[in-house]
Amino acid sequence: MDPIRFMLVFLISVVALVTTKANNTETDDVVWRERALQARQANQQAYEPNPHIILNHFNRHVHKAFEGYNSTRRGLSKHHSGPCEATNPIDQCWRCDPHWEKNRKKLADCVLGFGRHTTGGKAGKIYMVTDPSDNDLVNPKPGTLRHAVIQTEPLWIIFAHHMVIRLSQELIFTCNKTIDGRGAQIHITKGAGFMIQYVSNVIIHNIKIYDIKVGSGGLVRDSITHYGQRGQSDGDAVSVFGSSNIWLDHLSLSSCYDGLIDVVKGSTAVTISNCHFARHNDVLLFGASDSYSDDKIMQVTVAFNHFGKGLIQRMPRVRYGFVHIVNNDYTKWEMYAIGGSQGPTLLSQGNRFFAPDNRNAKEVTKREYTTESVWKNWVWKSEGDVLQNGAFFIQSGDPHHKFVHGPDYIPPKPGQFASTLSRHSGHLKCIPGLPCNNMSTPSRKRLMRDFKRLQHDPPAGISGAPQDNNIMLWNAVIFGTLLLSSPDDTPWDGGTFKLTLQFTEDYPNKPPTVRFVSRMFHPNIYADGSICLDILQNQWSPIYDVAAILTSIQSLLCDPNPNSPANSEAARMFSENKREYNRRVREIVEQSWTAD
């Protein structure tokens, strides 16, 4: 190509590139302006002009849930081995259902507070994320998280297996999405965070987000019909920007470049619940600019969260708006817990504030860039809070101000219950087929492993699983057709024999109590169904798991020990009259067909 022609082609290419970029920018402005306008209208509709309705609704549910929780605790021993512990109304709505995986969308019925109308992707299909990569930002690969969140239809997004996802740039959501991390360990880390911008109706549930970095920006697809140039992202874990009806629940958040959660630009109808925050400076920012007065419609509920180790400030820090901070557990902030400017309304109810040892940081509250003559008129109220280790909360506003008047007023659950209500905050380890319970003791963790093994590699002729809401009490079945090492003419053939296994917190150091529920006739089975088996007594070892226990009992049926009888009649008959013994066993088998 001659030099003149080359230069001409080069100039045409440059002009085309510049024109294309200008057109993209212009298109981006139009698209985002339209989204901002639609979001502003949605935010206005989501705003609750009578917030006392939300306060009463929330507190009523907490009182009701706590009564139910206490009823399950009565009569239990010091080492609790009873039903699933769901200690607040949001968790009680879904967590103790062992079939949560088959009814995932029930979660959308559980939100309380200002975000209570959030349904996420409930109206849509299930989308399974199968690929943790994030390599193509303009044309995301199907099966990736980025491909899921840009779809126009409502989606309930779940994960095929454990994943560590490093987002190359911020993850931009469309409306009506749920990210549901239950059933897998989902880590969002070492890359960019979540951007919920100018949308509505989003749920993010049960994932870990930490070590989030600043995204450099670039071309990023934000819907199936549009992509555009994005600037540098802030490095927040989750940014809620000009959006409404947002619910963030059971997230574990720590160590991000900027904030953990930002709620800004006129966002409203937001609930942040059951989250665990740790190792961070600027934790929660609600309203980012003193000049943006549209944040006056901001309404946020912060409930049942645990503010843990290594936090410095902003839990939250608020501009304008109304924030209900209720039944949270605060542990040793370094500067202050709750701050604000521009006259926000803050109602702190039923929280526990445990101050740091630093005598200069005992105050819960901090009014920023404002004189007392101004902030004394802001409505900041503390009701039912527990203040420990020298913590103190400076209230302001009319001392006679009441958020709710008259006989309809429902007080909060007091702060001494905040630790209980937030006990299971953060990411949960949910296993299909079991209640989504935090298995915090060694025995419960071991039983979870036992259950996984039975699910993935069950011995022939055996099944077993915990009862609906109790990991410490199992139901099991041994099928006579598949007895180990049994001859073809075994009298147990065709039977279905039910057992229960009751574990204690001493398991696996001590064996469970095992009994047949089905009627049995066997030399080594007592009349009450309990079993005379050496591994359940003096030969027990912690190496035995549930599968080994059931396999040993399975073998015992066809290979009894008449010299150590639990049923002397069966032992004598087995030794002296095998034909009659077999007839009696066949009667038991036939009864098992019709037993409940």
mmCIF file of N, CA and C in Angstrom, residues 153-251:
data_model
loop_
_atom_site.group_PDB
_atom_site.id
_atom_site.type_symbol
_atom_site.label_atom_id
_atom_site.label_comp_id
_atom_site.label_asym_id
_atom_site.label_seq_id
_atom_site.Cartn_x
_atom_site.Cartn_y
_atom_site.Cartn_z
ATOM 1 N N GLU A 153 -35.867 -10.719 31.820
ATOM 2 C CA GLU A 153 -36.969 -11.336 32.550
ATOM 3 C C GLU A 153 -36.598 -11.545 34.017
ATOM 4 N N PRO A 154 -37.587 -11.718 34.899
ATOM 5 C CA PRO A 154 -37.294 -12.076 36.290
ATOM 6 C C PRO A 154 -36.571 -13.422 36.343
ATOM 7 N N LEU A 155 -35.560 -13.532 37.200
ATOM 8 C CA LEU A 155 -34.813 -14.786 37.345
ATOM 9 C C LEU A 155 -34.463 -15.016 38.801
ATOM 10 N N TRP A 156 -34.527 -16.291 39.203
ATOM 11 C CA TRP A 156 -34.054 -16.726 40.520
ATOM 12 C C TRP A 156 -32.748 -17.467 40.272
ATOM 13 N N ILE A 157 -31.637 -16.840 40.628
ATOM 14 C CA ILE A 157 -30.310 -17.303 40.227
ATOM 15 C C ILE A 157 -29.691 -18.138 41.344
ATOM 16 N N ILE A 158 -29.337 -19.391 41.022
ATOM 17 C CA ILE A 158 -28.709 -20.293 41.982
ATOM 18 C C ILE A 158 -27.394 -20.806 41.387
ATOM 19 N N PHE A 159 -26.672 -21.633 42.145
ATOM 20 C CA PHE A 159 -25.331 -22.045 41.749
ATOM 21 C C PHE A 159 -25.218 -23.567 41.770
ATOM 22 N N ALA A 160 -24.545 -24.103 40.751
ATOM 23 C CA ALA A 160 -24.440 -25.552 40.597
ATOM 24 C C ALA A 160 -23.500 -26.177 41.614
ATOM 25 N N HIS A 161 -22.535 -25.412 42.115
ATOM 26 C CA HIS A 161 -21.541 -25.953 43.043
ATOM 27 C C HIS A 161 -20.817 -24.783 43.705
ATOM 28 N N HIS A 162 -19.894 -25.095 44.614
ATOM 29 C CA HIS A 162 -19.102 -24.054 45.262
ATOM 30 C C HIS A 162 -18.335 -23.251 44.200
ATOM 31 N N MET A 163 -18.255 -21.944 44.414
ATOM 32 C CA MET A 163 -17.564 -21.101 43.439
ATOM 33 C C MET A 163 -16.827 -19.959 44.125
ATOM 34 N N VAL A 164 -15.672 -19.613 43.570
ATOM 35 C CA VAL A 164 -14.975 -18.368 43.877
ATOM 36 C C VAL A 164 -15.014 -17.539 42.598
ATOM 37 N N ILE A 165 -15.703 -16.405 42.651
ATOM 38 C CA ILE A 165 -15.928 -15.589 41.460
ATOM 39 C C ILE A 165 -15.163 -14.277 41.593
ATOM 40 N N ARG A 166 -14.283 -14.034 40.651
ATOM 41 C CA ARG A 166 -13.567 -12.760 40.586
ATOM 42 C C ARG A 166 -14.154 -11.948 39.437
ATOM 43 N N LEU A 167 -14.881 -10.902 39.784
ATOM 44 C CA LEU A 167 -15.526 -10.069 38.775
ATOM 45 C C LEU A 167 -14.508 -9.119 38.149
ATOM 46 N N SER A 168 -14.397 -9.160 36.835
ATOM 47 C CA SER A 168 -13.428 -8.308 36.149
ATOM 48 C C SER A 168 -13.802 -6.837 36.241
ATOM 49 N N GLN A 169 -15.101 -6.532 36.179
ATOM 50 C CA GLN A 169 -15.630 -5.184 36.393
ATOM 51 C C GLN A 169 -16.915 -5.328 37.204
ATOM 52 N N GLU A 170 -17.452 -4.209 37.663
ATOM 53 C CA GLU A 170 -18.642 -4.258 38.499
ATOM 54 C C GLU A 170 -19.762 -5.036 37.810
ATOM 55 N N LEU A 171 -20.519 -5.778 38.606
ATOM 56 C CA LEU A 171 -21.626 -6.589 38.109
ATOM 57 C C LEU A 171 -22.884 -5.738 38.135
ATOM 58 N N ILE A 172 -23.434 -5.443 36.956
ATOM 59 C CA ILE A 172 -24.555 -4.513 36.830
ATOM 60 C C ILE A 172 -25.855 -5.304 36.682
ATOM 61 N N PHE A 173 -26.811 -5.023 37.552
ATOM 62 C CA PHE A 173 -28.060 -5.781 37.620
ATOM 63 C C PHE A 173 -29.141 -5.154 36.751
ATOM 64 N N THR A 174 -30.055 -5.990 36.283
ATOM 65 C CA THR A 174 -31.345 -5.538 35.790
ATOM 66 C C THR A 174 -32.400 -5.846 36.853
ATOM 67 N N CYS A 175 -33.633 -5.404 36.603
ATOM 68 C CA CYS A 175 -34.707 -5.544 37.597
ATOM 69 C C CYS A 175 -35.101 -7.007 37.811
ATOM 70 N N ASN A 176 -35.725 -7.249 38.957
ATOM 71 C CA ASN A 176 -36.391 -8.522 39.243
ATOM 72 C C ASN A 176 -35.428 -9.709 39.231
ATOM 73 N N LYS A 177 -34.397 -9.609 40.055
ATOM 74 C CA LYS A 177 -33.414 -10.680 40.146
ATOM 75 C C LYS A 177 -33.216 -11.093 41.605
ATOM 76 N N THR A 178 -33.015 -12.382 41.809
ATOM 77 C CA THR A 178 -32.578 -12.911 43.101
ATOM 78 C C THR A 178 -31.280 -13.665 42.893
ATOM 79 N N ILE A 179 -30.266 -13.352 43.674
ATOM 80 C CA ILE A 179 -29.065 -14.185 43.755
ATOM 81 C C ILE A 179 -29.179 -14.986 45.044
ATOM 82 N N ASP A 180 -29.297 -16.289 44.913
ATOM 83 C CA ASP A 180 -29.556 -17.195 46.031
ATOM 84 C C ASP A 180 -28.381 -18.156 46.156
ATOM 85 N N GLY A 181 -27.521 -17.916 47.148
ATOM 86 C CA GLY A 181 -26.321 -18.723 47.308
ATOM 87 C C GLY A 181 -26.495 -19.968 48.149
ATOM 88 N N ARG A 182 -27.711 -20.286 48.562
ATOM 89 C CA ARG A 182 -27.924 -21.461 49.409
ATOM 90 C C ARG A 182 -27.549 -22.750 48.667
ATOM 91 N N GLY A 183 -26.974 -23.688 49.414
ATOM 92 C CA GLY A 183 -26.595 -24.969 48.839
ATOM 93 C C GLY A 183 -25.189 -25.001 48.281
ATOM 94 N N ALA A 184 -24.492 -23.873 48.305
ATOM 95 C CA ALA A 184 -23.117 -23.801 47.820
ATOM 96 C C ALA A 184 -22.376 -22.719 48.594
ATOM 97 N N GLN A 185 -21.059 -22.785 48.549
ATOM 98 C CA GLN A 185 -20.219 -21.750 49.146
ATOM 99 C C GLN A 185 -19.828 -20.785 48.024
ATOM 100 N N ILE A 186 -20.415 -19.584 48.044
ATOM 101 C CA ILE A 186 -20.199 -18.623 46.966
ATOM 102 C C ILE A 186 -19.383 -17.451 47.500
ATOM 103 N N HIS A 187 -18.207 -17.265 46.931
ATOM 104 C CA HIS A 187 -17.292 -16.199 47.334
ATOM 105 C C HIS A 187 -17.128 -15.224 46.171
ATOM 106 N N ILE A 188 -17.446 -13.965 46.409
ATOM 107 C CA ILE A 188 -17.168 -12.896 45.448
ATOM 108 C C ILE A 188 -15.968 -12.142 46.005
ATOM 109 N N THR A 189 -14.826 -12.219 45.338
ATOM 110 C CA THR A 189 -13.608 -11.702 45.956
ATOM 111 C C THR A 189 -12.541 -11.380 44.911
ATOM 112 N N LYS A 190 -11.616 -10.501 45.313
ATOM 113 C CA LYS A 190 -10.412 -10.161 44.541
ATOM 114 C C LYS A 190 -10.702 -9.412 43.240
ATOM 115 N N GLY A 191 -11.955 -9.007 43.038
ATOM 116 C CA GLY A 191 -12.300 -8.249 41.840
ATOM 117 C C GLY A 191 -13.265 -7.140 42.193
ATOM 118 N N ALA A 192 -14.121 -6.769 41.252
ATOM 119 C CA ALA A 192 -15.104 -5.711 41.470
ATOM 120 C C ALA A 192 -16.315 -6.250 42.226
ATOM 121 N N GLY A 193 -17.210 -5.320 42.616
ATOM 122 C CA GLY A 193 -18.378 -5.686 43.402
ATOM 123 C C GLY A 193 -19.670 -5.595 42.616
ATOM 124 N N PHE A 194 -20.784 -5.502 43.353
ATOM 125 C CA PHE A 194 -22.121 -5.479 42.768
ATOM 126 C C PHE A 194 -22.603 -4.034 42.614
ATOM 127 N N MET A 195 -23.198 -3.729 41.467
ATOM 128 C CA MET A 195 -23.785 -2.414 41.218
ATOM 129 C C MET A 195 -25.268 -2.588 40.900
ATOM 130 N N ILE A 196 -26.120 -2.130 41.820
ATOM 131 C CA ILE A 196 -27.572 -2.179 41.635
ATOM 132 C C ILE A 196 -28.004 -0.756 41.305
ATOM 133 N N GLN A 197 -28.014 -0.422 40.021
ATOM 134 C CA GLN A 197 -28.167 0.966 39.577
ATOM 135 C C GLN A 197 -29.452 1.161 38.791
ATOM 136 N N TYR A 198 -30.288 2.085 39.266
ATOM 137 C CA TYR A 198 -31.527 2.469 38.587
ATOM 138 C C TYR A 198 -32.401 1.255 38.257
ATOM 139 N N VAL A 199 -32.548 0.361 39.219
ATOM 140 C CA VAL A 199 -33.415 -0.805 39.034
ATOM 141 C C VAL A 199 -34.272 -0.972 40.278
ATOM 142 N N SER A 200 -35.151 -1.946 40.241
ATOM 143 C CA SER A 200 -35.983 -2.250 41.405
ATOM 144 C C SER A 200 -36.131 -3.754 41.544
ATOM 145 N N ASN A 201 -36.427 -4.160 42.768
ATOM 146 C CA ASN A 201 -36.801 -5.541 43.056
ATOM 147 C C ASN A 201 -35.631 -6.513 42.900
ATOM 148 N N VAL A 202 -34.665 -6.403 43.796
ATOM 149 C CA VAL A 202 -33.475 -7.259 43.777
ATOM 150 C C VAL A 202 -33.252 -7.841 45.166
ATOM 151 N N ILE A 203 -33.001 -9.149 45.223
ATOM 152 C CA ILE A 203 -32.626 -9.846 46.458
ATOM 153 C C ILE A 203 -31.234 -10.430 46.266
ATOM 154 N N ILE A 204 -30.356 -10.207 47.238
ATOM 155 C CA ILE A 204 -29.048 -10.876 47.269
ATOM 156 C C ILE A 204 -28.965 -11.610 48.596
ATOM 157 N N HIS A 205 -28.751 -12.915 48.529
ATOM 158 C CA HIS A 205 -28.912 -13.754 49.714
ATOM 159 C C HIS A 205 -27.808 -14.805 49.811
ATOM 160 N N ASN A 206 -27.207 -14.887 50.988
ATOM 161 C CA ASN A 206 -26.351 -16.000 51.399
ATOM 162 C C ASN A 206 -25.099 -16.181 50.541
ATOM 163 N N ILE A 207 -24.306 -15.127 50.439
ATOM 164 C CA ILE A 207 -23.006 -15.219 49.795
ATOM 165 C C ILE A 207 -21.984 -14.452 50.634
ATOM 166 N N LYS A 208 -20.714 -14.674 50.320
ATOM 167 C CA LYS A 208 -19.622 -13.948 50.961
ATOM 168 C C LYS A 208 -19.006 -12.989 49.945
ATOM 169 N N ILE A 209 -18.815 -11.742 50.368
ATOM 170 C CA ILE A 209 -18.178 -10.739 49.512
ATOM 171 C C ILE A 209 -17.057 -10.086 50.316
ATOM 172 N N TYR A 210 -15.843 -10.172 49.825
ATOM 173 C CA TYR A 210 -14.714 -9.625 50.578
ATOM 174 C C TYR A 210 -13.547 -9.324 49.635
ATOM 175 N N ASP A 211 -12.641 -8.488 50.125
ATOM 176 C CA ASP A 211 -11.445 -8.101 49.359
ATOM 177 C C ASP A 211 -11.815 -7.589 47.960
ATOM 178 N N ILE A 212 -12.832 -6.725 47.902
ATOM 179 C CA ILE A 212 -13.254 -6.147 46.627
ATOM 180 C C ILE A 212 -12.315 -4.998 46.254
ATOM 181 N N LYS A 213 -11.964 -4.931 44.977
ATOM 182 C CA LYS A 213 -11.021 -3.934 44.474
ATOM 183 C C LYS A 213 -11.741 -2.904 43.595
ATOM 184 N N VAL A 214 -11.042 -1.836 43.289
ATOM 185 C CA VAL A 214 -11.548 -0.844 42.339
ATOM 186 C C VAL A 214 -11.499 -1.430 40.935
ATOM 187 N N GLY A 215 -12.616 -1.311 40.201
ATOM 188 C CA GLY A 215 -12.620 -1.728 38.805
ATOM 189 C C GLY A 215 -12.138 -0.600 37.916
ATOM 190 N N SER A 216 -11.350 -0.920 36.919
ATOM 191 C CA SER A 216 -10.733 0.113 36.082
ATOM 192 C C SER A 216 -11.705 0.738 35.098
ATOM 193 N N GLY A 217 -12.853 0.105 34.876
ATOM 194 C CA GLY A 217 -13.803 0.611 33.895
ATOM 195 C C GLY A 217 -13.545 0.040 32.516
ATOM 196 N N GLY A 218 -14.416 0.405 31.570
ATOM 197 C CA GLY A 218 -14.319 -0.114 30.210
ATOM 198 C C GLY A 218 -15.694 -0.457 29.687
ATOM 199 N N LEU A 219 -15.737 -1.141 28.575
ATOM 200 C CA LEU A 219 -17.009 -1.542 27.993
ATOM 201 C C LEU A 219 -17.599 -2.701 28.787
ATOM 202 N N VAL A 220 -18.817 -2.510 29.270
ATOM 203 C CA VAL A 220 -19.489 -3.522 30.089
ATOM 204 C C VAL A 220 -20.942 -3.609 29.641
ATOM 205 N N ARG A 221 -21.429 -4.833 29.443
ATOM 206 C CA ARG A 221 -22.840 -5.007 29.102
ATOM 207 C C ARG A 221 -23.674 -4.901 30.371
ATOM 208 N N ASP A 222 -24.754 -4.103 30.289
ATOM 209 C CA ASP A 222 -25.627 -3.915 31.440
ATOM 210 C C ASP A 222 -27.045 -4.409 31.187
ATOM 211 N N SER A 223 -27.319 -4.904 29.979
ATOM 212 C CA SER A 223 -28.583 -5.571 29.656
ATOM 213 C C SER A 223 -28.358 -6.335 28.365
ATOM 214 N N ILE A 224 -29.324 -7.149 27.966
ATOM 215 C CA ILE A 224 -29.118 -7.916 26.732
ATOM 216 C C ILE A 224 -29.178 -7.023 25.501
ATOM 217 N N THR A 225 -29.689 -5.802 25.652
ATOM 218 C CA THR A 225 -29.817 -4.890 24.509
ATOM 219 C C THR A 225 -28.831 -3.730 24.540
ATOM 220 N N HIS A 226 -28.000 -3.656 25.579
ATOM 221 C CA HIS A 226 -27.153 -2.465 25.685
ATOM 222 C C HIS A 226 -25.854 -2.766 26.423
ATOM 223 N N TYR A 227 -24.776 -2.193 25.925
ATOM 224 C CA TYR A 227 -23.527 -2.126 26.680
ATOM 225 C C TYR A 227 -22.922 -0.754 26.446
ATOM 226 N N GLY A 228 -22.049 -0.343 27.342
ATOM 227 C CA GLY A 228 -21.467 0.979 27.210
ATOM 228 C C GLY A 228 -20.224 1.132 28.049
ATOM 229 N N GLN A 229 -19.648 2.312 27.953
ATOM 230 C CA GLN A 229 -18.416 2.620 28.669
ATOM 231 C C GLN A 229 -18.723 2.911 30.129
ATOM 232 N N ARG A 230 -18.048 2.200 31.014
ATOM 233 C CA ARG A 230 -18.187 2.437 32.448
ATOM 234 C C ARG A 230 -16.907 3.064 32.969
ATOM 235 N N GLY A 231 -17.072 3.992 33.895
ATOM 236 C CA GLY A 231 -15.913 4.573 34.547
ATOM 237 C C GLY A 231 -15.379 3.661 35.635
ATOM 238 N N GLN A 232 -14.406 4.151 36.346
ATOM 239 C CA GLN A 232 -13.808 3.391 37.440
ATOM 240 C C GLN A 232 -14.841 3.166 38.543
ATOM 241 N N SER A 233 -14.947 1.933 39.023
ATOM 242 C CA SER A 233 -15.872 1.635 40.118
ATOM 243 C C SER A 233 -15.218 1.965 41.453
ATOM 244 N N ASP A 234 -16.047 2.114 42.486
ATOM 245 C CA ASP A 234 -15.562 2.613 43.776
ATOM 246 C C ASP A 234 -14.850 1.569 44.618
ATOM 247 N N GLY A 235 -15.146 0.307 44.399
ATOM 248 C CA GLY A 235 -14.594 -0.730 45.260
ATOM 249 C C GLY A 235 -15.504 -1.089 46.415
ATOM 250 N N ASP A 236 -16.825 -0.818 46.263
ATOM 251 C CA ASP A 236 -17.809 -1.248 47.261
ATOM 252 C C ASP A 236 -18.141 -2.721 47.056
ATOM 253 N N ALA A 237 -18.524 -3.384 48.137
ATOM 254 C CA ALA A 237 -19.052 -4.742 47.994
ATOM 255 C C ALA A 237 -20.382 -4.702 47.261
ATOM 256 N N VAL A 238 -21.319 -3.881 47.770
ATOM 257 C CA VAL A 238 -22.634 -3.721 47.141
ATOM 258 C C VAL A 238 -22.964 -2.239 47.113
ATOM 259 N N SER A 239 -23.272 -1.726 45.933
ATOM 260 C CA SER A 239 -23.694 -0.336 45.790
ATOM 261 C C SER A 239 -25.127 -0.312 45.287
ATOM 262 N N VAL A 240 -26.021 0.298 46.077
ATOM 263 C CA VAL A 240 -27.425 0.468 45.694
ATOM 264 C C VAL A 240 -27.580 1.922 45.276
ATOM 265 N N PHE A 241 -27.784 2.152 43.991
ATOM 266 C CA PHE A 241 -27.680 3.485 43.391
ATOM 267 C C PHE A 241 -28.999 3.809 42.693
ATOM 268 N N GLY A 242 -29.782 4.722 43.273
ATOM 269 C CA GLY A 242 -31.025 5.138 42.644
ATOM 270 C C GLY A 242 -32.018 4.011 42.452
ATOM 271 N N SER A 243 -32.083 3.084 43.394
ATOM 272 C CA SER A 243 -32.900 1.879 43.239
ATOM 273 C C SER A 243 -33.852 1.706 44.416
ATOM 274 N N SER A 244 -34.833 0.829 44.246
ATOM 275 C CA SER A 244 -35.835 0.622 45.294
ATOM 276 C C SER A 244 -36.241 -0.840 45.373
ATOM 277 N N ASN A 245 -36.834 -1.182 46.523
ATOM 278 C CA ASN A 245 -37.220 -2.562 46.819
ATOM 279 C C ASN A 245 -36.014 -3.496 46.662
ATOM 280 N N ILE A 246 -35.088 -3.319 47.589
ATOM 281 C CA ILE A 246 -33.836 -4.070 47.612
ATOM 282 C C ILE A 246 -33.726 -4.772 48.960
ATOM 283 N N TRP A 247 -33.381 -6.064 48.931
ATOM 284 C CA TRP A 247 -33.209 -6.830 50.174
ATOM 285 C C TRP A 247 -31.863 -7.533 50.128
ATOM 286 N N LEU A 248 -31.005 -7.224 51.108
ATOM 287 C CA LEU A 248 -29.698 -7.853 51.271
ATOM 288 C C LEU A 248 -29.740 -8.659 52.556
ATOM 289 N N ASP A 249 -29.584 -9.977 52.463
ATOM 290 C CA ASP A 249 -29.829 -10.853 53.609
ATOM 291 C C ASP A 249 -28.768 -11.944 53.691
ATOM 292 N N HIS A 250 -28.310 -12.217 54.902
ATOM 293 C CA HIS A 250 -27.339 -13.280 55.179
ATOM 294 C C HIS A 250 -26.095 -13.154 54.296
ATOM 295 N N LEU A 251 -25.540 -11.954 54.247
ATOM 296 C CA LEU A 251 -24.276 -11.731 53.563
ATOM 297 C C LEU A 251 -23.163 -11.630 54.596
#
